[in-house]
Short mmCIF file of C-alpha atoms and ligand atoms in Angstrom, two decimals:
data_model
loop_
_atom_site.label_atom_id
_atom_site.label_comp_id
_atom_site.label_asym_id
_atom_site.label_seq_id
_atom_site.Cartn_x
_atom_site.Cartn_y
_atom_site.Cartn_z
CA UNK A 8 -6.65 116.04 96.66
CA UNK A 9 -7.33 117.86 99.92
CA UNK A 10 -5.53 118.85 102.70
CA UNK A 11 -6.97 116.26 104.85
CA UNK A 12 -6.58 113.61 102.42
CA UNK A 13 -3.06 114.29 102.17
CA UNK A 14 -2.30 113.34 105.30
CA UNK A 15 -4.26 111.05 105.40
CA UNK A 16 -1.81 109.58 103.20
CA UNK A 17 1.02 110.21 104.80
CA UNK A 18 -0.38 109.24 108.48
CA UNK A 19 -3.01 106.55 108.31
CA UNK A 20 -2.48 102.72 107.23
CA UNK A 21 -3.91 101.83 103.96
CA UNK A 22 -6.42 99.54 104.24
CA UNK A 23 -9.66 101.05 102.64
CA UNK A 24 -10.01 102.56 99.24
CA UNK A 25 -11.42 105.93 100.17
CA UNK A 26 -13.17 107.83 97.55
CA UNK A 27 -12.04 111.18 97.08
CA UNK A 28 -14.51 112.79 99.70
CA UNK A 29 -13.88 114.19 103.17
CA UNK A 30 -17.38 114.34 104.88
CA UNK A 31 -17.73 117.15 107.32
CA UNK A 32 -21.58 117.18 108.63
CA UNK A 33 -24.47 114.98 108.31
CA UNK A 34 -28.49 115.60 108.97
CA UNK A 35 -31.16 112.54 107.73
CA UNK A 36 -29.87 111.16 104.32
CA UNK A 37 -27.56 113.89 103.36
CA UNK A 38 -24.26 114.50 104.16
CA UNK A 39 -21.67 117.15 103.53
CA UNK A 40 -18.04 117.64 102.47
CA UNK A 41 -15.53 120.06 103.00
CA UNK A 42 -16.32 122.66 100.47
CA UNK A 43 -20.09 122.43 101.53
CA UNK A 44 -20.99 119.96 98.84
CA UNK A 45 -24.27 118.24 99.66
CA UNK A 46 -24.75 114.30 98.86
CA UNK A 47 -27.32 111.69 99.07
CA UNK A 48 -26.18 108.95 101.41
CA UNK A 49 -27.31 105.74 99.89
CA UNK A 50 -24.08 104.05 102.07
CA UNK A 51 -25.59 104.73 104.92
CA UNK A 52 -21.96 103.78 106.72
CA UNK A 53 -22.35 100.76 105.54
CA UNK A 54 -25.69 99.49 106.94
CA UNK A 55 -25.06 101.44 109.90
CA UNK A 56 -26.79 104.88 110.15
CA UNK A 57 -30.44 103.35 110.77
CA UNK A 58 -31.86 106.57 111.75
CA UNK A 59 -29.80 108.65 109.39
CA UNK A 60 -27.16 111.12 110.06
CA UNK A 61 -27.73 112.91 113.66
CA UNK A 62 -31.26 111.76 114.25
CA UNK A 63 -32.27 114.02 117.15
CA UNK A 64 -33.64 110.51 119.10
CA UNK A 65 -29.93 109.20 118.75
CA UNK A 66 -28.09 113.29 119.61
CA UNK A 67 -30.54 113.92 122.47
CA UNK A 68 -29.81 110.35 124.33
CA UNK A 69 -26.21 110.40 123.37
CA UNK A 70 -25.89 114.21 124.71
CA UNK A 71 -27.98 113.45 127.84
CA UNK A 72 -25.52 110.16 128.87
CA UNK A 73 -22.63 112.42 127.99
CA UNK A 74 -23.26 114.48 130.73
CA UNK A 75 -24.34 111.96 132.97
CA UNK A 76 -21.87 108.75 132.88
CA UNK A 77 -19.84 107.76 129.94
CA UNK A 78 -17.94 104.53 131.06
CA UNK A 79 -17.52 102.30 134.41
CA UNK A 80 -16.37 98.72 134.23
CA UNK A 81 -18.53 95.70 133.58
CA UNK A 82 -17.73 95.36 137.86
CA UNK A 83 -20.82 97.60 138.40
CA UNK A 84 -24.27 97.59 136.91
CA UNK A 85 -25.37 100.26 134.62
CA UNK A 86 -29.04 101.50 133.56
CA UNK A 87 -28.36 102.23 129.79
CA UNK A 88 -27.50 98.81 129.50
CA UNK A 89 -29.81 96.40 131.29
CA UNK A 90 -32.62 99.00 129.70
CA UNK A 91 -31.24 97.70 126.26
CA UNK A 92 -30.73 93.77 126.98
CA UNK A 93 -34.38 94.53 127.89
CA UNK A 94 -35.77 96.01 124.83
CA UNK A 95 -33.84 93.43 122.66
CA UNK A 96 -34.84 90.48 124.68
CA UNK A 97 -38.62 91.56 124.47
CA UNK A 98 -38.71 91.85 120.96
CA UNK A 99 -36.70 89.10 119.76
CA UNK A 100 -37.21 85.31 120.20
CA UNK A 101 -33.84 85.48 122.42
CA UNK A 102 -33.86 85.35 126.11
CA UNK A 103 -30.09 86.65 127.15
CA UNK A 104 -27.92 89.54 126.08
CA UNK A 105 -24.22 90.01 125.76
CA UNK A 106 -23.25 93.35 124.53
CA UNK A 107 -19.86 94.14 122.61
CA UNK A 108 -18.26 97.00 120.21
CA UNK A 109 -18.26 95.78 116.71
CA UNK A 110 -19.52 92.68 114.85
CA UNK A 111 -16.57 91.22 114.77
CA UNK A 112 -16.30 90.98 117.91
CA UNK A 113 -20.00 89.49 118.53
CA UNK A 114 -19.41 86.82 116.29
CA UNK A 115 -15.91 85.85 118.08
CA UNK A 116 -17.94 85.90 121.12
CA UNK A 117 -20.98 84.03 119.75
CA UNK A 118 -18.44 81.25 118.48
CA UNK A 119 -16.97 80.74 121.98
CA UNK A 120 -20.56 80.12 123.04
CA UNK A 121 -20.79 77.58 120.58
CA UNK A 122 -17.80 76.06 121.63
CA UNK A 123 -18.24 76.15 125.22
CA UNK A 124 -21.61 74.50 124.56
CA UNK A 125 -19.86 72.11 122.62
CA UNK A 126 -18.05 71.39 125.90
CA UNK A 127 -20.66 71.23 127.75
CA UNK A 128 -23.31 69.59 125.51
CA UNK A 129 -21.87 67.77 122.14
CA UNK A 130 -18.58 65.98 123.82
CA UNK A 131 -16.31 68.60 123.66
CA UNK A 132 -17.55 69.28 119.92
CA UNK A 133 -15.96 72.68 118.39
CA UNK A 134 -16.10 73.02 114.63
CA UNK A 135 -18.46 75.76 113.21
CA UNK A 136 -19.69 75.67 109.79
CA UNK A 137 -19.91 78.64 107.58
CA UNK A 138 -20.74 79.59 103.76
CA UNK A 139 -18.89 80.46 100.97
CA UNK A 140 -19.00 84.30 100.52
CA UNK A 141 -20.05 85.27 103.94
CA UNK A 142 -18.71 87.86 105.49
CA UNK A 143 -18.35 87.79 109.82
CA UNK A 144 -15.57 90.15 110.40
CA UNK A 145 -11.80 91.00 110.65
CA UNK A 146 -10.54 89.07 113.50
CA UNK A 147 -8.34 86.00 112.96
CA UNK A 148 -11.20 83.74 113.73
CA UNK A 149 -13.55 85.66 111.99
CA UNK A 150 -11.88 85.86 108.98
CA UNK A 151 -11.76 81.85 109.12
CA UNK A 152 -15.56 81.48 109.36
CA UNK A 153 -15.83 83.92 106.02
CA UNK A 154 -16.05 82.48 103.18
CA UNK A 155 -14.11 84.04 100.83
CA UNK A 156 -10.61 83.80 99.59
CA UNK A 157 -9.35 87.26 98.77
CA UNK A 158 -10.01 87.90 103.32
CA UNK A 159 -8.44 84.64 104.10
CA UNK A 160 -5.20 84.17 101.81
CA UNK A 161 -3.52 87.11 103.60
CA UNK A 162 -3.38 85.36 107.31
CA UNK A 163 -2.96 82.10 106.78
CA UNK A 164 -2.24 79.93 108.98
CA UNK A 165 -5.97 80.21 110.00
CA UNK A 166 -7.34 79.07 113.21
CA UNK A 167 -8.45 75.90 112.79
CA UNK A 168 -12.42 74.69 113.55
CA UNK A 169 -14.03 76.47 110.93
CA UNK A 170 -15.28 74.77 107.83
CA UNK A 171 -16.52 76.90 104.65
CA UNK A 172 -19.42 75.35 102.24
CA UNK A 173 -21.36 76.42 99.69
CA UNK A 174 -24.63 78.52 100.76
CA UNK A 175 -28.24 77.86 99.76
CA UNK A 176 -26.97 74.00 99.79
CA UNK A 177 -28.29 72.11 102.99
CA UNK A 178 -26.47 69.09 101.66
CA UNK A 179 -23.33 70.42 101.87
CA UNK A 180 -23.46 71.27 105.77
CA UNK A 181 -24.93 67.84 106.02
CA UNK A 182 -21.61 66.82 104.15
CA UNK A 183 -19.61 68.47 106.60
CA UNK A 184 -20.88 67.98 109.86
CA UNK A 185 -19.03 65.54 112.01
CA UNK A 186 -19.20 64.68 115.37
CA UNK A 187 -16.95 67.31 116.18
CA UNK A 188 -19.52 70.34 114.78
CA UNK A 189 -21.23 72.76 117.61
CA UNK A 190 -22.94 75.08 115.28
CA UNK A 191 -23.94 76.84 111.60
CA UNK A 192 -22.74 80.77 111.23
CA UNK A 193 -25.21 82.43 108.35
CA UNK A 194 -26.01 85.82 107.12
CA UNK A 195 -29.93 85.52 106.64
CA UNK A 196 -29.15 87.34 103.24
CA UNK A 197 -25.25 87.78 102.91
CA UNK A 198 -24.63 91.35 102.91
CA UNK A 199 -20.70 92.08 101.47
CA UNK A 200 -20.93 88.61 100.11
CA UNK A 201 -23.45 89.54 97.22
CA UNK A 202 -26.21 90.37 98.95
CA UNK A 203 -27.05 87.21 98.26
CA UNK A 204 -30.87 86.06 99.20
CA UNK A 205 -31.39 82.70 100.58
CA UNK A 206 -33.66 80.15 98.69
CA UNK A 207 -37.35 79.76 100.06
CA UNK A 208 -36.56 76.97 102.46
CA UNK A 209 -32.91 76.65 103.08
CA UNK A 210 -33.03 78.39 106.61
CA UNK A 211 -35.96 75.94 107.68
CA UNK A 212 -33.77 72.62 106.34
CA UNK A 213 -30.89 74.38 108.26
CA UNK A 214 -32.86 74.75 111.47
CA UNK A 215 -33.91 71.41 111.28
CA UNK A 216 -30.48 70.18 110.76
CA UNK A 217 -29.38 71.92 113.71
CA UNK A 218 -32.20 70.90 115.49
CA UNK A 219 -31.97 67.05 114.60
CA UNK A 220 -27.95 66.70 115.48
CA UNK A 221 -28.08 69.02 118.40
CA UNK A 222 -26.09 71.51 117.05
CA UNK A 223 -26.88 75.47 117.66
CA UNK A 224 -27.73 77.88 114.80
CA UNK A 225 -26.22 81.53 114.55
CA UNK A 226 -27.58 84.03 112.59
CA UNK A 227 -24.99 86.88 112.03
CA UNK A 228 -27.42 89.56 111.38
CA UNK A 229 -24.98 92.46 111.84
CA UNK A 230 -25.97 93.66 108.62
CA UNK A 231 -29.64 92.17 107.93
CA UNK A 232 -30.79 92.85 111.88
CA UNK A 233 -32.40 96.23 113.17
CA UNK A 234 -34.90 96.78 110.70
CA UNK A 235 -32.57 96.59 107.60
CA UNK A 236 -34.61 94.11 105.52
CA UNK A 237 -38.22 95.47 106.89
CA UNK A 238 -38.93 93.35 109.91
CA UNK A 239 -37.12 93.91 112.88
CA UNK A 240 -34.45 90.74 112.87
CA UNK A 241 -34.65 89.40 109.12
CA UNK A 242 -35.16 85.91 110.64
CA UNK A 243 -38.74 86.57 111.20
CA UNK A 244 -39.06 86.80 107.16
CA UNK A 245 -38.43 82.93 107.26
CA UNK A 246 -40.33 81.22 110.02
CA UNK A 247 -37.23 80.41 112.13
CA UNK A 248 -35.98 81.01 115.29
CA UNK A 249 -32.00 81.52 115.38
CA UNK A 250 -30.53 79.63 119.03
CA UNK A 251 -28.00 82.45 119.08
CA UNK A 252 -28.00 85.86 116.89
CA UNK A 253 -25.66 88.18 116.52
CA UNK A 254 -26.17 92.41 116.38
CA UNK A 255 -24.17 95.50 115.21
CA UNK A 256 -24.24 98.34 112.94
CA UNK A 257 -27.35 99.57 112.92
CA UNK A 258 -27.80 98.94 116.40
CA UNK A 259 -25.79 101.71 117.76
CA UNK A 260 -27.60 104.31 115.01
CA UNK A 261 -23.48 105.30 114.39
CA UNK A 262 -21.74 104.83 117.76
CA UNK A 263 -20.01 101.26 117.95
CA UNK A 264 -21.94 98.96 119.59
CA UNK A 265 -22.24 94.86 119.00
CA UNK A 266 -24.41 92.09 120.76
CA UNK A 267 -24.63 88.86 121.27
CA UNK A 268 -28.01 87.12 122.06
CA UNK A 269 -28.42 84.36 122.60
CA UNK A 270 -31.77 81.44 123.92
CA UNK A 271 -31.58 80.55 127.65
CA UNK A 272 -30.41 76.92 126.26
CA UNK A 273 -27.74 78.07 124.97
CA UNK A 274 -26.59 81.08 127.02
CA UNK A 275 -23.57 78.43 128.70
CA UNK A 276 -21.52 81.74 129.53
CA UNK A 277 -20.14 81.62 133.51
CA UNK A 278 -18.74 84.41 135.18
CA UNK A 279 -15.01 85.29 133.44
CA UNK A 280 -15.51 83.12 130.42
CA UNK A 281 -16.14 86.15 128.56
CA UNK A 282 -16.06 89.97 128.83
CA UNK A 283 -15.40 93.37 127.44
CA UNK A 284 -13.98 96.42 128.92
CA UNK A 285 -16.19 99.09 127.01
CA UNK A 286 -18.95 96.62 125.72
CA UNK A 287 -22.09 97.63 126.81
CA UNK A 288 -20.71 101.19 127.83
CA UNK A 289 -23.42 103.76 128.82
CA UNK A 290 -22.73 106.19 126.55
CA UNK A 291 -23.10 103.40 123.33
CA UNK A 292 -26.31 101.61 125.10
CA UNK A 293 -28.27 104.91 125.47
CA UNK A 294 -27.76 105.77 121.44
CA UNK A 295 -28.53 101.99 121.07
CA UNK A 296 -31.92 102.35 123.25
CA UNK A 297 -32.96 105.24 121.65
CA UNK A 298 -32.31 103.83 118.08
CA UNK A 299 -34.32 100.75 118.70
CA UNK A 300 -37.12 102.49 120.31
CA UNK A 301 -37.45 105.04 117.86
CA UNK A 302 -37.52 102.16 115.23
CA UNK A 303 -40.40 100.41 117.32
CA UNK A 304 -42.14 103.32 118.26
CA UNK A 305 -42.50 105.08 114.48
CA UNK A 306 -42.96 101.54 112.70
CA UNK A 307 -39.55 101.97 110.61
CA UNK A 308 -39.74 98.63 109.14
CA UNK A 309 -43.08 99.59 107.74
CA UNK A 310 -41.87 102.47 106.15
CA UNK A 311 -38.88 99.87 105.22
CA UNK A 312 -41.19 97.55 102.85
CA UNK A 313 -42.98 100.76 101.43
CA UNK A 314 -39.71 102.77 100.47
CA UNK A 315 -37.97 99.18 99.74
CA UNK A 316 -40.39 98.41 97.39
CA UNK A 317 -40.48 102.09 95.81
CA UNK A 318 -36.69 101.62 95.26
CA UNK A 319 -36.74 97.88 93.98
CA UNK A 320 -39.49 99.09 91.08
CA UNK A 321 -37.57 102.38 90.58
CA UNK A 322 -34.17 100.62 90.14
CA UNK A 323 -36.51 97.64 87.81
CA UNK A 324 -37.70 100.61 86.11
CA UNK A 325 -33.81 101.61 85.01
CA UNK A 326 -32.91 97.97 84.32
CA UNK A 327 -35.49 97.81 81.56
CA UNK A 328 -34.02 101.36 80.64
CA UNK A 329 -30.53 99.93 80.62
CA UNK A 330 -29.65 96.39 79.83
CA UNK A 331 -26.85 96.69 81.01
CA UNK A 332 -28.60 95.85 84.50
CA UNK A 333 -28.15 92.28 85.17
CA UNK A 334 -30.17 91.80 88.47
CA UNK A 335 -31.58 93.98 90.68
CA UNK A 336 -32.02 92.26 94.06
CA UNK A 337 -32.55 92.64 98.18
CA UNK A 338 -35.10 92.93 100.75
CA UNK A 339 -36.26 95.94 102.59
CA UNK A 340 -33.43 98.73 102.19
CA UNK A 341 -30.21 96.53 101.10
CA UNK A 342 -30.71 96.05 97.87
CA UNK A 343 -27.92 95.04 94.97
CA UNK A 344 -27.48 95.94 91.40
CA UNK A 345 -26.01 94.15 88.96
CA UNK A 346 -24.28 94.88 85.42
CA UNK A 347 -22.69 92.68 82.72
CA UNK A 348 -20.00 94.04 82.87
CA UNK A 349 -16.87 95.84 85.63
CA UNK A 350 -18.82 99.36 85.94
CA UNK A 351 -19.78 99.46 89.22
CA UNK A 352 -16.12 101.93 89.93
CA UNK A 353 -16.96 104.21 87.19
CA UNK A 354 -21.03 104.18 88.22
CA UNK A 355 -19.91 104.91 91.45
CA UNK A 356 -17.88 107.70 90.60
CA UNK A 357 -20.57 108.95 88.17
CA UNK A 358 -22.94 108.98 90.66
CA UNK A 359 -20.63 111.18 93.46
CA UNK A 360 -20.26 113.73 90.82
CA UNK A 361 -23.75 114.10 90.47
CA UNK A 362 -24.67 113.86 94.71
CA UNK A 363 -25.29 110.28 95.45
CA UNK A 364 -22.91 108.27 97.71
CA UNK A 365 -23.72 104.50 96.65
CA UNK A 366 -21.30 101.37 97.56
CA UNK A 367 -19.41 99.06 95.22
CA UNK A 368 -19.97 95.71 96.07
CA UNK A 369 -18.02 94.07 93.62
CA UNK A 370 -16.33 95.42 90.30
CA UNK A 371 -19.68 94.78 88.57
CA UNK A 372 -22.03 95.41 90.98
CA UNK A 373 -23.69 98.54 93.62
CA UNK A 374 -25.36 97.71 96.83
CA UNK A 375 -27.66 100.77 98.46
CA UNK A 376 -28.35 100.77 102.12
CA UNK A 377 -29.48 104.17 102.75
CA UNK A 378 -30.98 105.36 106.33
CA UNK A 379 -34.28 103.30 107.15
CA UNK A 380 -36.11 106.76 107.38
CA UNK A 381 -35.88 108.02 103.97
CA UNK A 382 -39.26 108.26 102.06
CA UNK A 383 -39.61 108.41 98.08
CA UNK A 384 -38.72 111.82 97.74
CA UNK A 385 -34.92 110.40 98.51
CA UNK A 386 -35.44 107.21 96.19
CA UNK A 387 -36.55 109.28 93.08
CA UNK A 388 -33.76 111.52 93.31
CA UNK A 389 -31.30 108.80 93.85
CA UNK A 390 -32.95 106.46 90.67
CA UNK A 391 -32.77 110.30 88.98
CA UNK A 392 -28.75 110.66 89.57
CA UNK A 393 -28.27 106.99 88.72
CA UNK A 394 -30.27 106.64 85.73
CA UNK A 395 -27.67 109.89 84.51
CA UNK A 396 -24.91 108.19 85.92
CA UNK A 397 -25.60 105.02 83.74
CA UNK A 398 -26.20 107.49 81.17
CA UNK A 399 -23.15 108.58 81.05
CA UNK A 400 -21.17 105.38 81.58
CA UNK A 401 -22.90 103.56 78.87
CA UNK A 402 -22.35 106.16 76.48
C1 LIG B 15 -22.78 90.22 108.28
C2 LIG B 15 -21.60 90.89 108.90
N1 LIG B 15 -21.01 90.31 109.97
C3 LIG B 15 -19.96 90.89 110.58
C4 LIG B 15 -19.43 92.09 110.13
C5 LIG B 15 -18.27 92.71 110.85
O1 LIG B 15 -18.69 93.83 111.56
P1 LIG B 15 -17.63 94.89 112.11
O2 LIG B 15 -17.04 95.58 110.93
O3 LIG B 15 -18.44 95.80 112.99
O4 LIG B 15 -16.61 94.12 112.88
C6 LIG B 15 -20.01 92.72 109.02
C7 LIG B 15 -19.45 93.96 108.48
O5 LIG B 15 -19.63 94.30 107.32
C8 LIG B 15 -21.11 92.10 108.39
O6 LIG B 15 -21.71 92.66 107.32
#
């Protein structure tokens, strides 16, 4: 163990399991550690590094704003971020923009639009559906609307107005919506849930739902949005328009940034319902602008499908190699693999110690989101380093 990871130990709460790596530098896809090791990053910080590690489009705004204004209060207008609402707003089907630090903290503030809508529209209504094994955050409230028991058990009490069913089943939301329901919470594709895909027309019988009892639909795509699954906002993929959709990780490409968007129907905010002291800060909004543009401007989400595709039939490839390879499943560059049996902690430790950072989802199962810009170069050497990894872990 190093140094650093020492005290890390001794100083820092203990609520992730690291893996025994302290990362010093990182340039594209690779990153380094502290003796000058050299990985591939197929974690991507978690969905988050779009544009890779240090894209110059992301250093050159961030260093510009740096120098020129870092922070004011939400009192005064700033360029940075009415340049972003902009950009978002004219390439999405959303009209308004609310902009935030984390996805947590979108969805919290996308659910008090719900609910103030609820006021204001549906009789006071205030109950928000969600899935089992979604994933919308950390907060209290957040942790209500996921679906899963291993985040909720620890805090109960939960707040109340937040009902969990079972996803890809329209009949269960229309089981549980009452008169007191404002909206639906889903992942297009649930991301830490499974990365689970959604069956062909379950988001259309869910818009219609919504549409038919009045109720609004938000997509959390703080994992799917910003290119991740090859089209901008994964919502395109399934001829639906979300009333409210909710933005982080990527956005930022690696400073903090969330947003809420939102239709002009539903965008029931009033001055000092709602507000943030560093959302929308200039400094996060001009990394934000950049990342988006540069995404736009190069056609990332085409080179999202291509290299997607090159990794899906590179990882089918090893599954008919190994059959111990379950599933092999995603869209655009989050993609999941599967295995019969608890390997995914040994794989994954197989893999560091041959230069490939990859994520465990679950105790049987990897998930790869690596930078949007990698090309094939990146995907053979990563289906390379796992096909020895599984190698060696079969053996
Ligand atoms: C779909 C989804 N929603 C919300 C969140 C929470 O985002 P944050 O960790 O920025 O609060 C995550 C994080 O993994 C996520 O994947």
């Amino acid at each position: 163990m190093s140094n650093w990871q020492e005290l890390e130990s001794k100083y820092f709460m203990h609520t992730f399991e690291r893996v025994p790596v302290t990362l010093v530098r990182g340039e594209g896809a690779r990153v380094w550690d502290e003796n000058v090791r050299e990985y591939l990053d197929f974690v991507g910080g978690w969905a988050v590094n779009s544009l890779g590690h240090c894209h110059p489009a992301v250093a050159g705004a961030v260093t510009e704003q740096v120098h020129t204004l870092i922070q004011t209060s939400n009192q005064y207008y700033t360029i940075p971020q009415v340049r972003l609402a902009e950009l978002l707003v004219q390439n999405s089907c959303l009209d308004k923009v609310f902009l935030c630090n984390s996805g947590a903290e979108a969805n919290e503030g996308a659910v008090k639009l719900a609910r103030r809508y609820g006021q204001r529209h549906r009789n006071g209504a205030y109950e928000v559906i969600s899935t089992f094994s979604s994933f919308h955050g950390r907060t209290l409230g957040m942790v209500a609307a996921t679906g899963q028991a291993k985040h909720q058990q620890p805090y109960v009490p939960l707040p109340a107005g937040f009902v969990n069913v079972d996803y890809n089943n329209i009949e269960a939301i229309k089981a549980a919506t009452t008169e007191q329901t404002c909206a639906v919470i889903l992942e297009p594709v649930q991301g830490e849930g499974g990365v689970n895909l959604p069956d062909d027309d379950y988001l259309k019988t869910v818009r219609e739902w919504c549409d038919r009892t009045g109720m609004l639909l938000i997509l959390d795509e703080i994992q799917t949005g910003v290119g991740r699954t090859g089209t901008l906002f994964a919502y395109e993929q399934y001829g639906i328009e979300p009333d409210v959709m909710t933005l982080a990780k990527g956005l930022g490409g690696g400073l903090p940034i969330g947003a809420i968007l939102a239709k002009d129907e539903a965008s029931v905010f009033v001055p000092g319902e709602h507000g943030s002291t560093f959302g929308g800060n200039p400094l996060a909004c001009a990394a934000a602008y950049a990342t988006v543009k540069f995404i736009l401007d190069n056609d990332i989400v085409g080179n999202v499908q291509k290299v997607g595709q090159y990794l899906i039939n590179g990882l089918e490839g090893l599954r008919r190699q190994f059959p111990l390879i379950t599933d092999v499943r995603g869209r655009g560059l989050l993609i999941a693999v599967e295995f019969n049996s608890d390997i995914a902690g040994s794989l994954l430790t197989a893999c560091l110690e041959r230069g490939l950072l990859v994520n465990r989802l679950k105790p049987n199962a990897l998930r790869l989101m690596p930078p949007l810009i990698i090309g094939n170069n990146e995907v053979d050497q990563a289906v390379s380093i796992l096909g020895t990894a599984l190698s060696a872990v079969a053996d």
